Short mmCIF file of C-alpha atoms and ligand atoms in Angstrom, two decimals:
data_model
loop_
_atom_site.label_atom_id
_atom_site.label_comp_id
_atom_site.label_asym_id
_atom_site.label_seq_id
_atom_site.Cartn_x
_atom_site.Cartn_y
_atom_site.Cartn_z
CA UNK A 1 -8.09 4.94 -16.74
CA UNK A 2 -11.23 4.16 -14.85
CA UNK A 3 -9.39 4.38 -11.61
CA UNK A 4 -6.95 7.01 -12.19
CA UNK A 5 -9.51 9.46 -12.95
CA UNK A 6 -11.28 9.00 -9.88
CA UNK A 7 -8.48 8.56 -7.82
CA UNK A 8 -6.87 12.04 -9.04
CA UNK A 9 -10.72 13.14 -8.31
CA UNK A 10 -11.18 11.94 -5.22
CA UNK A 11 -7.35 13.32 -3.75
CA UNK A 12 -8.83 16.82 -4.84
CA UNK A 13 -12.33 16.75 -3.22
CA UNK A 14 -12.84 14.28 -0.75
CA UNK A 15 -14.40 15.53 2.13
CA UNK A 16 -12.97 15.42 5.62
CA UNK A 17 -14.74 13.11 7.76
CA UNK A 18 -14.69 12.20 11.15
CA UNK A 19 -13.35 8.11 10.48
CA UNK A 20 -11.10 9.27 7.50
CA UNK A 21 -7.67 9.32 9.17
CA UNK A 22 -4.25 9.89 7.06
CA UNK A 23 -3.44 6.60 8.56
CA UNK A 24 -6.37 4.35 9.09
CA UNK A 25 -7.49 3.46 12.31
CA UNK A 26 -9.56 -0.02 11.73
CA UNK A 27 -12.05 0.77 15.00
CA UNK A 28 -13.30 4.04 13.45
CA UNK A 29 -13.68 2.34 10.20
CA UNK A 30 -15.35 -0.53 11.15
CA UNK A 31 -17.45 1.54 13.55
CA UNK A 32 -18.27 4.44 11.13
CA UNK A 33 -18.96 1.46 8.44
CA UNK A 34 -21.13 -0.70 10.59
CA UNK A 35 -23.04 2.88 11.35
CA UNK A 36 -23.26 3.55 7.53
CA UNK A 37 -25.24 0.51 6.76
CA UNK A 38 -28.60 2.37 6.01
CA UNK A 39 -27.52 6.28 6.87
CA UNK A 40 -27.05 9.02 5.54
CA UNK A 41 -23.17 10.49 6.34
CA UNK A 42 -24.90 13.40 8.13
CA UNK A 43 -26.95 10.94 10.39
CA UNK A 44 -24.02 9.35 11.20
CA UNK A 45 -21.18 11.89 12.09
CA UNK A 46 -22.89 12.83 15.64
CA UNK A 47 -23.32 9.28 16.50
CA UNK A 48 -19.82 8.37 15.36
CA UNK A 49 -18.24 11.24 17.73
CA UNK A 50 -20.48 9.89 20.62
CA UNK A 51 -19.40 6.98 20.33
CA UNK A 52 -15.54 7.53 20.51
CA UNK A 53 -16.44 9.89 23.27
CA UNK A 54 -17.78 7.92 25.37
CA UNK A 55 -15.57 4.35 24.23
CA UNK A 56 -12.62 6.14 22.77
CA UNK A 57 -10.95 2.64 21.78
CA UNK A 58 -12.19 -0.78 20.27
CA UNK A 59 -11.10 -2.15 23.90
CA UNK A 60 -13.36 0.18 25.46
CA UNK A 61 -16.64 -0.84 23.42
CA UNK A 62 -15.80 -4.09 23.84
CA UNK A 63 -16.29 -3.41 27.81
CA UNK A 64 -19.63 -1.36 27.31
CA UNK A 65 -23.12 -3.34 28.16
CA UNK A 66 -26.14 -3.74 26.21
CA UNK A 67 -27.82 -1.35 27.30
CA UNK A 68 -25.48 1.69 27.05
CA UNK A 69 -24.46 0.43 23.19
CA UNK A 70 -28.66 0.22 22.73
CA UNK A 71 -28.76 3.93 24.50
CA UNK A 72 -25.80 5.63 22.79
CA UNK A 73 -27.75 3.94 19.13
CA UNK A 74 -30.89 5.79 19.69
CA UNK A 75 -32.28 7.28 17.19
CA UNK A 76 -30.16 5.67 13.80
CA UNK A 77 -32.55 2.75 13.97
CA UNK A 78 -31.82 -0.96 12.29
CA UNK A 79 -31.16 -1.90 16.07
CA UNK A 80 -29.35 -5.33 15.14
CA UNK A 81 -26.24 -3.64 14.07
CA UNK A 82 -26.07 -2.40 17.58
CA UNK A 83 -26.56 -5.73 19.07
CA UNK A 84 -23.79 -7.07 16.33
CA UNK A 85 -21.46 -4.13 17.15
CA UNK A 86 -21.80 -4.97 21.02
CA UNK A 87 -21.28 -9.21 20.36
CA UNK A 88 -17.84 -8.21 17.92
CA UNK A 89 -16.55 -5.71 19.61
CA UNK A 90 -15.31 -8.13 22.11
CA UNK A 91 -14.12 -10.80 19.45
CA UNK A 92 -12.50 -8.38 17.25
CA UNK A 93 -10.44 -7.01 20.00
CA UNK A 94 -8.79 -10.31 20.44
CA UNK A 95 -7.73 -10.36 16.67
CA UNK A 96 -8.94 -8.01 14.19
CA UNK A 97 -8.79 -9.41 11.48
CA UNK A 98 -7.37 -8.35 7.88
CA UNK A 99 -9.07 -9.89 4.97
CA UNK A 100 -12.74 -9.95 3.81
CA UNK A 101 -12.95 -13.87 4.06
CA UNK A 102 -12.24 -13.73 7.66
CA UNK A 103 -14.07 -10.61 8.67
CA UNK A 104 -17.08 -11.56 6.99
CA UNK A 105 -17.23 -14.61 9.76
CA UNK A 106 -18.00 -11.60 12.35
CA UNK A 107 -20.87 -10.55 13.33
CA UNK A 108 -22.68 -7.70 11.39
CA UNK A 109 -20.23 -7.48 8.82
CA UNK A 110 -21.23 -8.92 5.67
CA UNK A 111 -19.48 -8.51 2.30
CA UNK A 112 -19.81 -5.04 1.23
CA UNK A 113 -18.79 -3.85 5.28
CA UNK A 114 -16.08 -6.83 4.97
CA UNK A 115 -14.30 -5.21 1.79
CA UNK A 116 -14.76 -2.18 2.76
CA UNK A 117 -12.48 -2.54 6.08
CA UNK A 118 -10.23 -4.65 4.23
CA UNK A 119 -9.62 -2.01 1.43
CA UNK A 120 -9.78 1.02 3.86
CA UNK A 121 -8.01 -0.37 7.15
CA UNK A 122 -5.95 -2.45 5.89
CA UNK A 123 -5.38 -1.36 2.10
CA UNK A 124 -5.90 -5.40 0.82
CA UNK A 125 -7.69 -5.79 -2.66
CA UNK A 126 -11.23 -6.20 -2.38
CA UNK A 127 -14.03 -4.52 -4.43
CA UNK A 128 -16.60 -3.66 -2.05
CA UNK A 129 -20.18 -3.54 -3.40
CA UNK A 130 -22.87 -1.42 -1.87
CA UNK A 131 -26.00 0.74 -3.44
CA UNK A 132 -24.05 3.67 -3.78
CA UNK A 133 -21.06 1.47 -5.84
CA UNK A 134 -23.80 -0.21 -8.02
CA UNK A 135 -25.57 3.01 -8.87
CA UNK A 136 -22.06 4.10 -9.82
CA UNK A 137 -21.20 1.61 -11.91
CA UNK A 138 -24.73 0.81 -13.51
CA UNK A 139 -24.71 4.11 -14.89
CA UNK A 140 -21.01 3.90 -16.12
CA UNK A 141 -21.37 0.49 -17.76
CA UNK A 142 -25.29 1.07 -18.74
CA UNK A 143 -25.65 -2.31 -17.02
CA UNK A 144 -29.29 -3.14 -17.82
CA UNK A 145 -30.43 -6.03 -15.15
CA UNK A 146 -31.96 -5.16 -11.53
CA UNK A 147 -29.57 -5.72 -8.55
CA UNK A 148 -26.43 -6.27 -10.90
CA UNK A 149 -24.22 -7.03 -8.01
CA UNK A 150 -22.06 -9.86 -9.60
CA UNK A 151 -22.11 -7.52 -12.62
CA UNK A 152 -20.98 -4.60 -11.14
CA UNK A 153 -18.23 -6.87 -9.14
CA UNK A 154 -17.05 -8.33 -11.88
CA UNK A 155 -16.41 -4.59 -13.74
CA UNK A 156 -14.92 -3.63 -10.77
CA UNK A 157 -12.36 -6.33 -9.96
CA UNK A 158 -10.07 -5.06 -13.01
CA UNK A 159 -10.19 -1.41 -12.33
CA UNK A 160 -8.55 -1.64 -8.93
CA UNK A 161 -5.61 -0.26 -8.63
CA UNK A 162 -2.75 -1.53 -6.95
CA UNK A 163 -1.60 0.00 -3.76
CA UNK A 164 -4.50 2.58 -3.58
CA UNK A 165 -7.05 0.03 -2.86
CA UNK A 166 -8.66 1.53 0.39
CA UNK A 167 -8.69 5.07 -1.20
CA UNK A 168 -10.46 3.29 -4.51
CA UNK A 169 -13.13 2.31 -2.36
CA UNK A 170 -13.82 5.23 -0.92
CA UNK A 171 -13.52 7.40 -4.01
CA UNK A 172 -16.46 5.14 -5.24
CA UNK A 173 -18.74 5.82 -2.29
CA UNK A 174 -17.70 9.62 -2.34
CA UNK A 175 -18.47 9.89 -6.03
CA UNK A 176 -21.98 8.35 -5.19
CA UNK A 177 -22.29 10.59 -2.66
CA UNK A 178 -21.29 13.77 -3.87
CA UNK A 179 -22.06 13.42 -7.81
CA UNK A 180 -23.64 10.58 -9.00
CA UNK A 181 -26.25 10.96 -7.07
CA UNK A 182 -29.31 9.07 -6.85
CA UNK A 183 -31.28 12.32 -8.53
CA UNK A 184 -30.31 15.03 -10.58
CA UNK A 185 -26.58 13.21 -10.69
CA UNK A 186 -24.27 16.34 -11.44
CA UNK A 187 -22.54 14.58 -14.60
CA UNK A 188 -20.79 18.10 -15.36
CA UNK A 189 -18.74 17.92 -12.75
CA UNK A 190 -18.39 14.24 -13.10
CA UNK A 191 -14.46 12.90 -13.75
CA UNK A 192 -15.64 9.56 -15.22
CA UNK A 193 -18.67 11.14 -17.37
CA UNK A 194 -16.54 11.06 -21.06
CA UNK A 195 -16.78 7.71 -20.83
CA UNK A 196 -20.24 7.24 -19.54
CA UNK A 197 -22.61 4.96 -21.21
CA UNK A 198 -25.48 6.40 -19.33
CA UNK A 199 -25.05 9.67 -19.61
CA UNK A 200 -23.92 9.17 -23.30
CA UNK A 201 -27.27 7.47 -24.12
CA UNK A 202 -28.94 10.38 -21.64
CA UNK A 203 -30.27 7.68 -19.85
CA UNK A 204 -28.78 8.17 -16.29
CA UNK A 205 -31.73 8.47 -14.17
CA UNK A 206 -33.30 5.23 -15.79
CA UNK A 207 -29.63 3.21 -14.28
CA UNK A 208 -30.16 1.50 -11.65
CA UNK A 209 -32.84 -0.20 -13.13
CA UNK A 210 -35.60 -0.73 -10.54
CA UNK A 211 -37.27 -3.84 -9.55
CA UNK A 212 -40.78 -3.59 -9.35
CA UNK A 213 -42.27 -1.89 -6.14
CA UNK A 214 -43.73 -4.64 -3.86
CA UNK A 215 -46.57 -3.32 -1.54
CA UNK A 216 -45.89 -3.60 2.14
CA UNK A 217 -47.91 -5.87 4.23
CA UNK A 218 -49.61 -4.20 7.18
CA UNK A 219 -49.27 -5.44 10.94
CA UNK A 220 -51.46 -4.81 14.16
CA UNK A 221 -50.95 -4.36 17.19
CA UNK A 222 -52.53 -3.17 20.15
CA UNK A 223 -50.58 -1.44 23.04
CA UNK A 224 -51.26 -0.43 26.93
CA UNK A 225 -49.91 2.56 28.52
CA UNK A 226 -49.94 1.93 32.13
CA UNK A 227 -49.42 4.81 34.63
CA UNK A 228 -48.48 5.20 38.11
CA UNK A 229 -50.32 7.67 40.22
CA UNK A 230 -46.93 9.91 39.96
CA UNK A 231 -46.55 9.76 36.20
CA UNK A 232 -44.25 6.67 35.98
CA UNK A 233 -44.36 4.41 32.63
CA UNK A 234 -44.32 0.67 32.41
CA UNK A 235 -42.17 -0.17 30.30
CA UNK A 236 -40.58 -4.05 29.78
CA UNK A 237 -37.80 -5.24 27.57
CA UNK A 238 -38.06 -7.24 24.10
CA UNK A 239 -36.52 -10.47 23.73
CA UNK A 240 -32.99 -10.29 23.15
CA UNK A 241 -33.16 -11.77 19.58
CA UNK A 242 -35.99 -10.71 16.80
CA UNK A 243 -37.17 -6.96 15.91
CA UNK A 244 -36.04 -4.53 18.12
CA UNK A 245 -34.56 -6.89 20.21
CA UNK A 246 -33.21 -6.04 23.64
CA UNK A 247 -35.09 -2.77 23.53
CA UNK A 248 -37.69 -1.14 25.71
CA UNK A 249 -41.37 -1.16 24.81
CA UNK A 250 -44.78 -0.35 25.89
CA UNK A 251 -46.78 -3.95 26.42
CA UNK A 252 -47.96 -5.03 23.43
CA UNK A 253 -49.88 -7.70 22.08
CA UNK A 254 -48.24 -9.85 19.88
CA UNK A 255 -48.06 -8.46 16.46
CA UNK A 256 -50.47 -9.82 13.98
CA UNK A 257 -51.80 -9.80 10.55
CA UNK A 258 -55.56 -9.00 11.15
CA UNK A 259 -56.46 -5.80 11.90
CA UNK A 260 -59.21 -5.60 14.97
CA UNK A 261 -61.23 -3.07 16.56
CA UNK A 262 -60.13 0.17 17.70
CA UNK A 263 -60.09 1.18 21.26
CA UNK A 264 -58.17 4.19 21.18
CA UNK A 265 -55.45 6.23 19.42
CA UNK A 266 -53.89 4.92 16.39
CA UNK A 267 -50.12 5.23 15.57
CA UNK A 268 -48.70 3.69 12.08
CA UNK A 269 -44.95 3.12 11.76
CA UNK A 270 -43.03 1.69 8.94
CA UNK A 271 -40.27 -1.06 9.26
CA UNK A 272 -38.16 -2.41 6.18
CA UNK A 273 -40.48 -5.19 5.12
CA UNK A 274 -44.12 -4.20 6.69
CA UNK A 275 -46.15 -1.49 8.22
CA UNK A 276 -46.93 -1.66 11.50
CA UNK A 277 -50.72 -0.12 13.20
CA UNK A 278 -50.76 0.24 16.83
CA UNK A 279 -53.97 0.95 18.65
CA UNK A 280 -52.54 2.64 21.65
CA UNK A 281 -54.87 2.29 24.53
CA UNK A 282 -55.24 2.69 28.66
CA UNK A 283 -53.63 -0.99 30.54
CA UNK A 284 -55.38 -1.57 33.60
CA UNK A 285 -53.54 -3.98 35.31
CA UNK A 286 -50.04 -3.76 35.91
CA UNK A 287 -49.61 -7.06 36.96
CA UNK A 288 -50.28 -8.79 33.92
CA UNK A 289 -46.79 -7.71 32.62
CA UNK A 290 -43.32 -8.02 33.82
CA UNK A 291 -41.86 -4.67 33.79
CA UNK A 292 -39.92 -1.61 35.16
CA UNK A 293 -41.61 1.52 36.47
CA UNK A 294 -39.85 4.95 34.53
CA UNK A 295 -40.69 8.29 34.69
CA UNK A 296 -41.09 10.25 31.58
CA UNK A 297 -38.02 12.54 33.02
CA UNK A 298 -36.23 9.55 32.43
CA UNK A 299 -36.75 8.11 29.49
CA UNK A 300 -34.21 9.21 27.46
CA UNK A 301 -31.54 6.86 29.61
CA UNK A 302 -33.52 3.81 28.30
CA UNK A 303 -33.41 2.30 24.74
CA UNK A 304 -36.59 3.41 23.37
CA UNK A 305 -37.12 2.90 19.09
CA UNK A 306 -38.54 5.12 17.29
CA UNK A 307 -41.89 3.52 17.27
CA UNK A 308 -42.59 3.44 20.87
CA UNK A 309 -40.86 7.21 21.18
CA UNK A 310 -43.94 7.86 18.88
CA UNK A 311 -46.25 6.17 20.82
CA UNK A 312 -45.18 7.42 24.05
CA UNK A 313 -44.97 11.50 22.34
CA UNK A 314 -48.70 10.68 21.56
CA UNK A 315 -49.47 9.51 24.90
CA UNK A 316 -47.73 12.51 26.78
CA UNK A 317 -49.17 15.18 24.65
CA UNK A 318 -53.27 13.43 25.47
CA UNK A 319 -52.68 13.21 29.00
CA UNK A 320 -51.17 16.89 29.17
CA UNK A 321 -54.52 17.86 27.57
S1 SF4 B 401 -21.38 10.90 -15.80
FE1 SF4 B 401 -23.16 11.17 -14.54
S2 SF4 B 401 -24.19 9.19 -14.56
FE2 SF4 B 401 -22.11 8.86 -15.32
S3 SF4 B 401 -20.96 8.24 -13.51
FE3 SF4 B 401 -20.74 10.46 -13.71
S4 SF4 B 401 -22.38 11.38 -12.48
FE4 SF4 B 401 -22.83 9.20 -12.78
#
């Protein structure tokens, strides 16, 4: 019943989207799913069209460098799932696997992305698990432990239906999109609300239930903005591996967990697990870093994060002063 009412939803008001082809096309979903992790469905649809712009097939991302995968990711941030989607694009070209065992062994894809290609490329029974899925199915089942994914798994695995598997999956994530929503869930227009638990008890905002909030830790860093007599940046690259990795940067010292002095302006930024406080200051000496002289014209044909976009908007707008 479970199924068939969202199903017989989800034929009537799915929205059209840009990776949601009558007949599947396993690139665009494993690109538009890998893109997904973390953002929003509006975030994503420019990206997603930019990318099969410029690399219309899997063949042609799997020819693309580095750099122009880093470039082209600008902006949607979580950087390692465009160094993953650069290092499989080449392997999954070879063989592209069906199943969620097998996919799972690529890299980037981890069991929620795996079960969702399997289900939605490739139509093969898997119950793919992802915030959106949980919050669902918390609410539905009043399931009252914190991060209930082997709970919600387990309810799942029975309700999906055969032959309809990829379109299950995505029913889910379009309900959790569309209704159940994080806030103010629209249970009126809800197909699955007469059997609700939640919003039988009245209780849906209090499903998920929430851990407890942990407090961030706070980093520092300092960083130098060296400048060449016609405006040029130096700018180096990261290490391939770690935060941010492969991407361009400012120097900066190496990020610590003492704060220190301030010598002149001060930029915060927040990552996933800590906050980050740069104290943005003059370099003097070019030659104690290895790096690449760019004009601010050109900037935008580098892979900059958001944090040093920040720091180098700050900079520009003081020395325009
Ligand atoms: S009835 Fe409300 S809380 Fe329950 S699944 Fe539907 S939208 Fe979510």
């Amino acid at each position: 019943m479970f199924s068939e009412k969202l199903l017989t939803w989800f034929d009537k008001h799915q929205r059209s989207l840009p990776w949601r082809l009558s007949s599947p096309n396993p690139y665009y979903t494993w690109l538009s799913e890998i893109m997904l992790q973390q953002t929003t469905v509006a975030t994503v649809i420019p990206y997603f069209h930019a990318f099969i712009t410029k690399w219309p097939t899997l063949q042609d991302l799997a020819l693309a460098s580095l750099d122009d995968v880093l470039v082209a990711w600008q902006g949607l941030g979580y950087y390692s799932r465009a160094r993953n989607l650069h290092k499989a694009a080449p392997l999954l070209v070879k063989r592209f696997p069906v199943t969620p065992a097998e996919l799972v062994k690529f890299p980037g894809i981890g069991p929620y992305t795996a079960a969702a290609i399997a289900s939605i490329a490739f139509n093969q029974k898997a119950a793919a698990v992802d915030g959106n899925v949980i919050r669902v199915l918390s609410r539905y089942f009043a399931i009252p432990t914190t991060n209930p994914i082997t709970e919600v798994t387990n309810a799942l695995t029975p309700c999906l239906p055969e032959g309809r598997y990829g379109d299950f999956t995505q029913s889910l994530m379009e309900l959790g999109a569309l209704i159940c929503r994080p806030k103010a869930p629209a249970c009126s227009l809800c197909p699955l609300q007469q059997d609700c638990k939640a919003h039988a008890l009245q209780m849906v905002e209090d499903f998920p239930v929430k851990s407890p909030k942990i407090k961030l830790p706070t980093r520092y860093t300092r960083a130098f903005i060296l400048r060449r007599e016609d405006g040029a940046l130096l700018l180096r690259k990261r290490p391939s591996k770690g935060l941010l990795g492969g991407m361009m940067e400012v120097p900066t010292t190496p990020w610590e967990d003492s704060p220190f002095e301030s010598r002149g302006e001060r930029i915060r930024h927040t990552f996933t697990h800590f906050h980050l406080e740069v104290d943005v200051c003059p370099g003097s000496d070019p030659s104690e870093f290895q790096g690449i002289w760019v004009h601010p014209k050109d900037l935008h044909t580098y892979p900059l994060p958001t944090l040093m976009k920040k720091i180098l908007k700050a900079t520009l707008a003081l020395s325009e002063k």
